[in-house]
Coordinates of C-alpha atoms and ligand atoms in Angstrom, one line a residue:
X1 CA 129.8 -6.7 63.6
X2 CA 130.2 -3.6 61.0
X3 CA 127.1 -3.3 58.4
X4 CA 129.2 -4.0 54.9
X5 CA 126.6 -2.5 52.7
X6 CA 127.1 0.6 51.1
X7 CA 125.0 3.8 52.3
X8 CA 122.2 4.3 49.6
X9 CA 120.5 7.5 49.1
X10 CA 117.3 8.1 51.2
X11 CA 118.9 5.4 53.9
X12 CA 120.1 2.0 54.4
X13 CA 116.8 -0.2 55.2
X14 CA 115.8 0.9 58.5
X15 CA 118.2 3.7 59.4
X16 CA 116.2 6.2 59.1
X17 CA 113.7 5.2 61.6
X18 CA 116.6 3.9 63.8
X19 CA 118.1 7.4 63.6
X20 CA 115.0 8.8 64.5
X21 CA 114.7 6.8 67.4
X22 CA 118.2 7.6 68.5
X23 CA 117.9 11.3 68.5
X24 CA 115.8 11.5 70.8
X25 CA 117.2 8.8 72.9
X26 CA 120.3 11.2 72.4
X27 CA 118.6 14.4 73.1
X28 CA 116.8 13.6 76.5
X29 CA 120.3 12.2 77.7
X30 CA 121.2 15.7 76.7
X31 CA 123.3 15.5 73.8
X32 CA 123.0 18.4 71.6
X33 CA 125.8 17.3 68.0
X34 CA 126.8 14.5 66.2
X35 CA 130.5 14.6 65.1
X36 CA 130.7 12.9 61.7
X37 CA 134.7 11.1 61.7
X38 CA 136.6 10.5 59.0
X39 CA 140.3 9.8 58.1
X40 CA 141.6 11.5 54.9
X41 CA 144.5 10.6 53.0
X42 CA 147.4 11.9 54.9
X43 CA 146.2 10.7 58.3
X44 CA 144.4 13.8 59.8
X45 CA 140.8 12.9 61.5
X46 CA 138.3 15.3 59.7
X47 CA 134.6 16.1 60.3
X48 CA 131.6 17.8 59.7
X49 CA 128.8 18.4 62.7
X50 CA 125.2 18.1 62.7
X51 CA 122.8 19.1 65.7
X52 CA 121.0 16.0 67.2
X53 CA 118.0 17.1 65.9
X54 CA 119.6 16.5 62.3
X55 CA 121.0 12.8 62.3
X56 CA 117.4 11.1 60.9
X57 CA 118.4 13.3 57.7
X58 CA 122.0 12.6 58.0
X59 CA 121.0 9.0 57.6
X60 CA 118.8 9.1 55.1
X61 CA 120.3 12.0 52.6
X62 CA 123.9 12.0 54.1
X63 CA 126.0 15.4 54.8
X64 CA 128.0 17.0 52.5
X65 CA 131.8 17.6 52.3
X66 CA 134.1 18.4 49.8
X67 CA 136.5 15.3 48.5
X68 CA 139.4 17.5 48.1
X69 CA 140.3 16.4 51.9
X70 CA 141.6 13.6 50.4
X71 CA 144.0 15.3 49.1
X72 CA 144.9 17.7 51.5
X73 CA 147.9 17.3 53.6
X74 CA 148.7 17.5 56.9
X75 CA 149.5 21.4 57.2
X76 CA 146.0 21.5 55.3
X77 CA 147.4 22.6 51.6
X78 CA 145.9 20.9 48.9
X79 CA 147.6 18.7 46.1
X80 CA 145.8 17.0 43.2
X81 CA 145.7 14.1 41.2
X82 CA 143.7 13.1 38.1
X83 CA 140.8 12.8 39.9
X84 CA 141.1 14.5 43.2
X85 CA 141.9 17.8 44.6
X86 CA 139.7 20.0 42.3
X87 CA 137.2 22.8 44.3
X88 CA 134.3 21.0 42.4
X89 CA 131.8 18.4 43.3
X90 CA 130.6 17.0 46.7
X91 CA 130.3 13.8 49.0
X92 CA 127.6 13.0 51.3
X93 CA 129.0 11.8 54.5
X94 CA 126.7 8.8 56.0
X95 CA 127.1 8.3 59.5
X96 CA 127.2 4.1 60.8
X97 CA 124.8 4.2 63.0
X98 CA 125.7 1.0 64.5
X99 CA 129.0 2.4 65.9
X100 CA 127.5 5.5 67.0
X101 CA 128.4 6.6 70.9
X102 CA 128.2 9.1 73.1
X103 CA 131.3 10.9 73.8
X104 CA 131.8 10.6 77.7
X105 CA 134.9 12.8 77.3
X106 CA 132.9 15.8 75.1
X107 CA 129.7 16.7 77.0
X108 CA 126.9 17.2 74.5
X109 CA 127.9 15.4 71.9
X110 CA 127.9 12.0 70.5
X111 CA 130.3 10.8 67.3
X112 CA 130.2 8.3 64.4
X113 CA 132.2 7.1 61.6
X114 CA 131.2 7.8 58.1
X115 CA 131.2 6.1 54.8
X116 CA 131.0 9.0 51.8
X117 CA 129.5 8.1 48.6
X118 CA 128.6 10.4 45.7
X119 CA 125.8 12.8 45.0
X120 CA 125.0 10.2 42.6
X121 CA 124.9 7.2 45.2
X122 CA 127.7 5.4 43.8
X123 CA 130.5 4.8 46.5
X124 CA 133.3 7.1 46.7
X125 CA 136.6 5.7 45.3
X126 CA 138.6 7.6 47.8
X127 CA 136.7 6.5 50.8
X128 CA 138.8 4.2 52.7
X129 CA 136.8 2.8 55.1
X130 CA 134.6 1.7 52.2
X131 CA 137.7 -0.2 50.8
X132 CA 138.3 -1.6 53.7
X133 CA 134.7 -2.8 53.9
X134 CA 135.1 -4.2 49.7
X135 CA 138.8 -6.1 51.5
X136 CA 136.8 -7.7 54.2
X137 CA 133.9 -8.5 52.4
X138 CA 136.0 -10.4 49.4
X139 CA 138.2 -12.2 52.0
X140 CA 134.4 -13.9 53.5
X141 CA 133.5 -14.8 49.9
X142 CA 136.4 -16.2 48.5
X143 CA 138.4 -17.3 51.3
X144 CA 135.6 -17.9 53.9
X145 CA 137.4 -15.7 56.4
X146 CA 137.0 -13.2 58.7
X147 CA 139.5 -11.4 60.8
X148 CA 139.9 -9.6 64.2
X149 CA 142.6 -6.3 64.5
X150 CA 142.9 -3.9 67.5
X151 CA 145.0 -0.8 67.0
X152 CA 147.3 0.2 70.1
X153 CA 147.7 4.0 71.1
X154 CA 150.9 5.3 72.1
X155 CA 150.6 9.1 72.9
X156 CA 152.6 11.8 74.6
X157 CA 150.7 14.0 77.0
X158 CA 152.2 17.2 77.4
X159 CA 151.7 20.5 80.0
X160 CA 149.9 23.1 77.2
X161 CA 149.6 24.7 75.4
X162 CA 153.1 25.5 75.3
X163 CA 154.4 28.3 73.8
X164 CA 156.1 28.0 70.0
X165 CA 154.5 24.4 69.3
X166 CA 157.2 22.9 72.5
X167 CA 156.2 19.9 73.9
X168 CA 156.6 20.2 77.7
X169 CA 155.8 16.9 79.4
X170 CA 153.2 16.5 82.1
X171 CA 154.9 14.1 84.0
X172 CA 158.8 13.0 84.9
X173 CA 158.7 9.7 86.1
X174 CA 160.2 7.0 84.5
X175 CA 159.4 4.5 82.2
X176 CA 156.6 2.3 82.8
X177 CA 156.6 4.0 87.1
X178 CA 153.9 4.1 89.4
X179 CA 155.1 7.8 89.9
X180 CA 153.9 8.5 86.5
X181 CA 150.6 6.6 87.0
X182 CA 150.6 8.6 89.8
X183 CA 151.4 12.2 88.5
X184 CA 148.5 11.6 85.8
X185 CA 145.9 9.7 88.0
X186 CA 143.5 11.9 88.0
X187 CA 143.5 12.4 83.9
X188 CA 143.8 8.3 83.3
X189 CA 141.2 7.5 85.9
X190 CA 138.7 9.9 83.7
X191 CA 140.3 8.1 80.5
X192 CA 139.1 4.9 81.9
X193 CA 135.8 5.9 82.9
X194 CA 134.7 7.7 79.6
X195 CA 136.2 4.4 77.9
X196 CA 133.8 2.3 80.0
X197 CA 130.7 4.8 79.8
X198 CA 131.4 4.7 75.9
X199 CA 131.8 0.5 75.5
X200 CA 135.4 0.2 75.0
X201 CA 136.9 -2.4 76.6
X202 CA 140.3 -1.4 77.9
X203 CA 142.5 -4.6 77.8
X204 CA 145.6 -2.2 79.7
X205 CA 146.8 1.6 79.9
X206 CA 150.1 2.4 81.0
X207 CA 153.4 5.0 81.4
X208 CA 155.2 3.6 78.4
X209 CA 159.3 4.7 77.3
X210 CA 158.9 8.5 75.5
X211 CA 158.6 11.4 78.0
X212 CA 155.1 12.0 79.1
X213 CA 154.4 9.0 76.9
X214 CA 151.6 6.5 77.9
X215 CA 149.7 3.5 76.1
X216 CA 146.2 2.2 75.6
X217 CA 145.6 -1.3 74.5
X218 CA 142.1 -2.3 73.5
X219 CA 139.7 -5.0 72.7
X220 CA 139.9 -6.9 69.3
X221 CA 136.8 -6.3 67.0
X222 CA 136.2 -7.1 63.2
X223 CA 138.7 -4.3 61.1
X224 CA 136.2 -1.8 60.2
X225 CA 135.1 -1.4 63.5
X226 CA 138.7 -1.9 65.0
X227 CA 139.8 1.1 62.8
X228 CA 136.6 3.3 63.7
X229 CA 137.8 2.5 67.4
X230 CA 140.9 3.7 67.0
X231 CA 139.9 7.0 65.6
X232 CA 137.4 7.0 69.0
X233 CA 140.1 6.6 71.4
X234 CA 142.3 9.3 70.3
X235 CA 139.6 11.5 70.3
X236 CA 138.5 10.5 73.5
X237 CA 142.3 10.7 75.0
X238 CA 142.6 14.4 73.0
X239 CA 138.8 15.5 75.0
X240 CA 139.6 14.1 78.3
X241 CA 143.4 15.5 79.0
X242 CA 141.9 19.0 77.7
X243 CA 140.0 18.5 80.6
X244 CA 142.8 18.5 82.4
X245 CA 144.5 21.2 80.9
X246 CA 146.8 19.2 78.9
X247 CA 147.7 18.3 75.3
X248 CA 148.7 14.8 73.7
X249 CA 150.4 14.2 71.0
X250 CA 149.5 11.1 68.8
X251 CA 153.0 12.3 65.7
X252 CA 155.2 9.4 65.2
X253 CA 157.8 11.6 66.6
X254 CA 157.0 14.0 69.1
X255 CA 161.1 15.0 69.0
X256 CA 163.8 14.0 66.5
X257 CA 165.7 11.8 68.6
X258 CA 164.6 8.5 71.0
X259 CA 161.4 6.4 70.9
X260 CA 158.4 7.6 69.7
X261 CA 154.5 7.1 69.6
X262 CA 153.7 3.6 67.5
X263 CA 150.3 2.3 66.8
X264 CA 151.1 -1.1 66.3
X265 CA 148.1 -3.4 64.6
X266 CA 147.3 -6.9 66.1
X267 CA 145.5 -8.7 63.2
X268 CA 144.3 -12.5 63.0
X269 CA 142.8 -14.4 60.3
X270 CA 139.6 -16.6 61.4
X271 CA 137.4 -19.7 59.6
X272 CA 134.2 -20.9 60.9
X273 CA 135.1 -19.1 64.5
X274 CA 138.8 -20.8 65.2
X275 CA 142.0 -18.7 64.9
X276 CA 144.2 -19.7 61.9
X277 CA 146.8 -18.8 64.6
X278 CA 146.3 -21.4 67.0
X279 CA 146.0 -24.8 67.5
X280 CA 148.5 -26.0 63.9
X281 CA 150.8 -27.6 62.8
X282 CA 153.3 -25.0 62.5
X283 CA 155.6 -22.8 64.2
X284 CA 154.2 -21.5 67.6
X285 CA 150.6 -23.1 66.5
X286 CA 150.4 -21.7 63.3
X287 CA 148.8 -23.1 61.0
X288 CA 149.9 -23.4 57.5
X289 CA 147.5 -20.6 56.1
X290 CA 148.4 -18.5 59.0
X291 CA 152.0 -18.7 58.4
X292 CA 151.4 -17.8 54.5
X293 CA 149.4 -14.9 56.0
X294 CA 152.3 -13.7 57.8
X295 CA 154.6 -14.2 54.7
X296 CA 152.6 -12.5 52.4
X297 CA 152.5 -9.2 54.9
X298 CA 156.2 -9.9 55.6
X299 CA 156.8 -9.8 51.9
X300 CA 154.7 -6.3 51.6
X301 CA 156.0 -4.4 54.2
X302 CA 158.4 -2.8 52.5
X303 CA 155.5 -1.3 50.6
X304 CA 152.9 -0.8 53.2
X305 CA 155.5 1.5 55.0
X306 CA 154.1 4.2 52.6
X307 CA 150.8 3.4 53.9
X308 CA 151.3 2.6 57.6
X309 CA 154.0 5.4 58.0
X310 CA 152.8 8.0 55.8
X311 CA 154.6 11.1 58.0
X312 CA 158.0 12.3 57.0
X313 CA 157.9 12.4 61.1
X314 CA 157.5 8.1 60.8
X315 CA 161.0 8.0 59.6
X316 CA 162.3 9.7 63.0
X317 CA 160.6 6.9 64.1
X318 CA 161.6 3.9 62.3
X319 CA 164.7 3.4 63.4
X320 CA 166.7 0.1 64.6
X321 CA 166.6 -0.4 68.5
X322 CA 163.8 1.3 69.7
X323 CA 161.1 -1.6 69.2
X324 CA 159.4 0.1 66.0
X325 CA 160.2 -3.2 64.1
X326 CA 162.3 -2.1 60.9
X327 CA 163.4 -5.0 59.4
X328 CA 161.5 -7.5 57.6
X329 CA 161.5 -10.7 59.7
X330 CA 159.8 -12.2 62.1
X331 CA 160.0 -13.4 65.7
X332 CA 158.0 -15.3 68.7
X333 CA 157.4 -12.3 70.3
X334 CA 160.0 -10.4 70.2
X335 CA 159.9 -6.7 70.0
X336 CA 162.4 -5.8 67.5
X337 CA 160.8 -7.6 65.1
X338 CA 158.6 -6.1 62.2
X339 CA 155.9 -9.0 62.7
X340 CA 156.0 -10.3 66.4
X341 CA 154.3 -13.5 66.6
X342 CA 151.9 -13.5 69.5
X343 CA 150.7 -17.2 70.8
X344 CA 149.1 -15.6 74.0
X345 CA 149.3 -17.9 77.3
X346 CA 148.5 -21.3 77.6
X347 CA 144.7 -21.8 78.1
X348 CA 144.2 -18.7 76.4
X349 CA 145.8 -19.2 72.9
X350 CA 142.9 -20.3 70.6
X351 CA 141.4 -16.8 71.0
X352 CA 144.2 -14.8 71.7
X353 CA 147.3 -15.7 69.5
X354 CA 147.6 -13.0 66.6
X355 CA 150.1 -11.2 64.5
X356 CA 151.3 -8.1 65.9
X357 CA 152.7 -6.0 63.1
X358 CA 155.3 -3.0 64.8
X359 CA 156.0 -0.6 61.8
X360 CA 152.6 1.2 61.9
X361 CA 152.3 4.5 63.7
X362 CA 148.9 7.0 64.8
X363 CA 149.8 9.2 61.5
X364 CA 148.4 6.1 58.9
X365 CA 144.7 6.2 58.0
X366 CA 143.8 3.0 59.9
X367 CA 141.4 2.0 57.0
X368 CA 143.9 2.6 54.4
X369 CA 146.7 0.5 57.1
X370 CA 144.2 -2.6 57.7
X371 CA 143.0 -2.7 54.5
X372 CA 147.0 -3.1 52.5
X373 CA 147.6 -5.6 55.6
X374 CA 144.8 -7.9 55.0
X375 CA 145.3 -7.8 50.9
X376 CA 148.8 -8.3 52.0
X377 CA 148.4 -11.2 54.4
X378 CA 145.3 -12.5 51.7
X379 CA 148.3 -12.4 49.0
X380 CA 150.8 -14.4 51.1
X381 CA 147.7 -17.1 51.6
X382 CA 146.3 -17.2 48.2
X383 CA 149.9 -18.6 46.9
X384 CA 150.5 -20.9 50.0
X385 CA 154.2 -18.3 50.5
X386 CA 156.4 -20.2 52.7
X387 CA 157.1 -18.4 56.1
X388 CA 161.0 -17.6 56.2
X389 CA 163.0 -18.6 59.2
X390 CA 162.4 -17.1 62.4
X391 CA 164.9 -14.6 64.2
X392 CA 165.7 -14.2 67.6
X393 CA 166.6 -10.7 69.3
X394 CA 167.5 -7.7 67.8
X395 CA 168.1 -8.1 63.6
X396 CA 170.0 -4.8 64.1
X397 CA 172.6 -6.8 65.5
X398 CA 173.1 -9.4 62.4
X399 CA 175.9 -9.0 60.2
X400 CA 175.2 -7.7 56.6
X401 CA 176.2 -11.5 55.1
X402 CA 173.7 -13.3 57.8
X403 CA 170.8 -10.7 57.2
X404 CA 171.2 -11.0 53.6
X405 CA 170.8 -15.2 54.0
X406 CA 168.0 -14.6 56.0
X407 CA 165.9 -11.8 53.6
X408 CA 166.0 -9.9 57.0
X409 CA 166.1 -6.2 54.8
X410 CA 166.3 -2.6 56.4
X411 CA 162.4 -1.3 56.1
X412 CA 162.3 1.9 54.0
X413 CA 164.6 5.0 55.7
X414 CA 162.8 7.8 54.4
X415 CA 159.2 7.8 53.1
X416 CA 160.4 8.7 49.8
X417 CA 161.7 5.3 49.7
X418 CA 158.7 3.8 50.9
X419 CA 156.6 5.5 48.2
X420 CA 158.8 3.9 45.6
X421 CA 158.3 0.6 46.8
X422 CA 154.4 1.4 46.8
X423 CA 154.3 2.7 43.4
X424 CA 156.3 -1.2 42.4
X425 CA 153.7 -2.7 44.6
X426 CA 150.6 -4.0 42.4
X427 CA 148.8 -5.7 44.9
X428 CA 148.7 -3.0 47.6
X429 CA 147.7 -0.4 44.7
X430 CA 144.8 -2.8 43.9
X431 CA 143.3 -3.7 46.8
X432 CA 143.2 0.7 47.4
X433 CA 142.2 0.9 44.1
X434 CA 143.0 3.3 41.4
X435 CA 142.0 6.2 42.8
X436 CA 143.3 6.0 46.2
X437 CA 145.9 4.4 45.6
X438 CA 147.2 7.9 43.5
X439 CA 146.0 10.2 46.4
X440 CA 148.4 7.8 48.5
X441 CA 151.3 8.8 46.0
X442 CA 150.3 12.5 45.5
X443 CA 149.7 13.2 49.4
X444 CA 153.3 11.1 50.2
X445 CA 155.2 13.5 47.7
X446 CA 153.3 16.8 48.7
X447 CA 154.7 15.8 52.6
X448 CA 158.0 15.0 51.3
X449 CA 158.1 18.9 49.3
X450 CA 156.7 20.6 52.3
X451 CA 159.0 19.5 54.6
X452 CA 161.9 19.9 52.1
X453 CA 165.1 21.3 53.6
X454 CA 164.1 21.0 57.1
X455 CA 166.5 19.1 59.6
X456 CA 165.3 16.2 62.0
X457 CA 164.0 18.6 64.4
X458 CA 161.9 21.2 62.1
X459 CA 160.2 17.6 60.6
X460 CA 159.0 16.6 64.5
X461 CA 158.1 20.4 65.1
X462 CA 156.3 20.2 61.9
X463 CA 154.3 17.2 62.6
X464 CA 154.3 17.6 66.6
X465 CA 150.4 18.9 66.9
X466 CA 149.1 17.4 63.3
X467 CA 147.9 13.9 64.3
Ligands
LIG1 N1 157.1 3.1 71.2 C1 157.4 2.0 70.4 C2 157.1 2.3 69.0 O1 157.3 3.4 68.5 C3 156.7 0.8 70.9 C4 156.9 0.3 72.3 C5 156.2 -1.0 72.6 O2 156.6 -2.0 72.2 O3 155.1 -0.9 73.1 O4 156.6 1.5 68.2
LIG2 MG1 154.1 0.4 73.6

């Protein structure tokens, strides 16, 4: 389980001789830098570095970094909001010790997430995994619950680097072959080795659709640590294929046209240890909170697009027919829609059954994304929302009439569109808080200028090698 307390100058209680303890446990297994990993705003991991030697301090006095990242965007200019984006001031980075690992993929080092508070001490209002942490932390005391998440990867390993920012693909085979597996054995079997050496339980990898595209799913863990995971994978898919002398590509849409990398969230609501979304008296074993849960992210996702597609690339993406899930409905697993029910197989279902939710991709801050999905789902719950009707295969296929009877609606087209629902959307802008919830708006519209004027294909070039 995550620590939810906030990072206190001179060290949480018992860090600092924890830290201690670790470097040199670190240093005799030859590990020479800590990565410290953070998200910012737009969706582009950033970090600071400090030798082994170094993470006893980092513990107790944090590192600094500016906190005009969070307002940088992905081509690294800067915009600004009331708060943010200014040269001045400074953050200290504090580094979790508990999900601290040694990166089997990047000889020498080791990585860990960070929460960033002020010089001050006080937490830093643009620090998402910190509001995730507040989300989780309220749902246990009001609600009594807890949750479990896992993010899925989808990326595109390419031959590289290739010359102009092209993506060549490292393999031909098709969809979902063993002549793919095969082309990329050597790469995937060091994937799953490095993801075993570092504690990650690997639930399935595989060729997926895109060319040169494969997937990752992993284990479910608490959010916090779910999202810190998924910023671990990709950086241990990114170490090992460089390995290899290739490149991967995590953008929403590596081209303009045809399928492209999701990062779909699996999310469940739990009470005293049992899944709300099992073993009930409602659809598919739901019970009644469960279903509200799912209504009240149903209801949101118009919204949360801004949040969980932030990319002007994520509208390549989102489009009807190639399972990215852009309509606002819901089905027993089925892939079209935005929030696929998952039951999970008999004998199996009281821990496995879940909500996936489709219309996330690997460009969204996966603090920022869990934490507007649980305030979402904790929205639907708090006013009991009734569950609409379920559909069955693809909504692209329902008539405007029958969609409209339904409240199946189109998902935002552009992320203009998304932002606009955000801005209307109180509860998401809460539960980010004031602060972050205006870097949201302010990074949204500074990706929407830069890639002003651009066709399909300059947007996917633009984003290709950014996430
Ligand atoms: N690549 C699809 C997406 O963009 C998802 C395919 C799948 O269901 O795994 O979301
Ligand atoms: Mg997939």
């Amino acid at each position: 389980m995550t620590t939810l307390a906030d990072p206190v100058p001179g060290g949480r209680p018992g860090d600092v001789e924890r830290a201690t303890a670790l470097g040199g446990e670190l240093s005799a297994r030859g590990v020479h830098g800590v990565v410290l990993s953070y998200v910012d705003t737009a969706g582009v991991g950033r970090i600071k570095a400090v030798p082994t030697a170094g993470l006893a301090s980092a513990a107790a006095w944090g590192v600094g970094m500016s906190p005009v990242f969070d307002t940088f965007l992905a081509n690294d200019s800067i915009v600004s909001t009331d708060v943010l984006g200014s040269p001045d001031g400074d953050l200290r980075l504090y580094p979790d010790l508990d999900h601290l690992t040694v990166l089997a993929g990047q000889p020498g080092w080791a990585w860990a997430p960070v929460d960033r508070i002020t010089q001050e001490g006080e937490p830093h209002p643009g620090c998402g995994r910190t509001a995730l942490r507040r989300v989780v932390s309220s749902a246990a005391e009001r609600y009594g619950l807890t949750f479990r998440a896992a993010v899925e990867v989808e990326w595109s390993v390419g031959c590289g680097p290739a010359e102009g920012g092209e993506f060549l693909p490292a393999c031909s085979g098709p969809a979902y072959s063993a002549a793919r597996q095969i082309e990329l054995s050597d790469c995937t079997a060091d994937l799953l080795a490095a993801f075993a050496a570092q504690g990650v339980d690997v639930e399935q990898l595989h060729p997926e659709y895109a060319a040169g595209q494969f997937e990752i799913s992993v284990g479910a863990l608490d959010p916090v640590a779910a999202a810190d995971r998924s910023v671990l994978v990709r950086q241990t898919i990114r170490a090992v294929a460089r390995r290899h002398g290739l490149v991967v590509s995590f953008a929403p849409a590596v081209f303009a046209q045809g399928v492209g990398n999701g990062g779909h969230v699996h999310l469940s609501a739990w009470r005293d240890g049992v899944n709300l979304h099992s073993g009930g008296g409602g659809r598919h074993g739901m019970t009644a909170e469960a279903e509200s849960f799912a209504a009240g992210v149903l209801a949101h996702l118009p919204a949360l697009t801004a949040v969980t597609a932030p990319s002007p690339a994520s509208y390549l993406r989102l489009r009807p027919s190639q399972w990215a899930g852009v309509f606002t409905c819901w089905g027993h697993e089925t892939r079209e829609a935005a929030v696929r029910v998952v039951t999970g197989t008999a004998g199996l279902r009281d821990r496995a059954a879940n909500l996936e939710v489709k219309p996330v991709d690997l460009a969204a801050n996966p603090y920022l994304a869990l934490t507007c999905l649980i305030a979402a789902g904790l929205d639907g719950l708090a006013s009991s929302a009734p569950l609409p009707e379920e559909i069955t295969g693809d909504p692209a296929l329902l008539g405007p009439d029958d969609a409209a009877a339904r409240g199946v609606r189109r998902l935002p087209a552009s992320l203009a569109d998304a932002v606009t629902e955000f801005r209307a959307d109180q509860r998401l802008r809460a539960a980010l808080g004031p602060v972050l919830a205006d870097a949201v708006i302010a990074v949204r519209q500074g990706e929407i200028a830069a890639v002003d004027g651009l066709d399909d294909e300059r947007v996917a070039a633009a984003y290709r090698w950014k996430y």
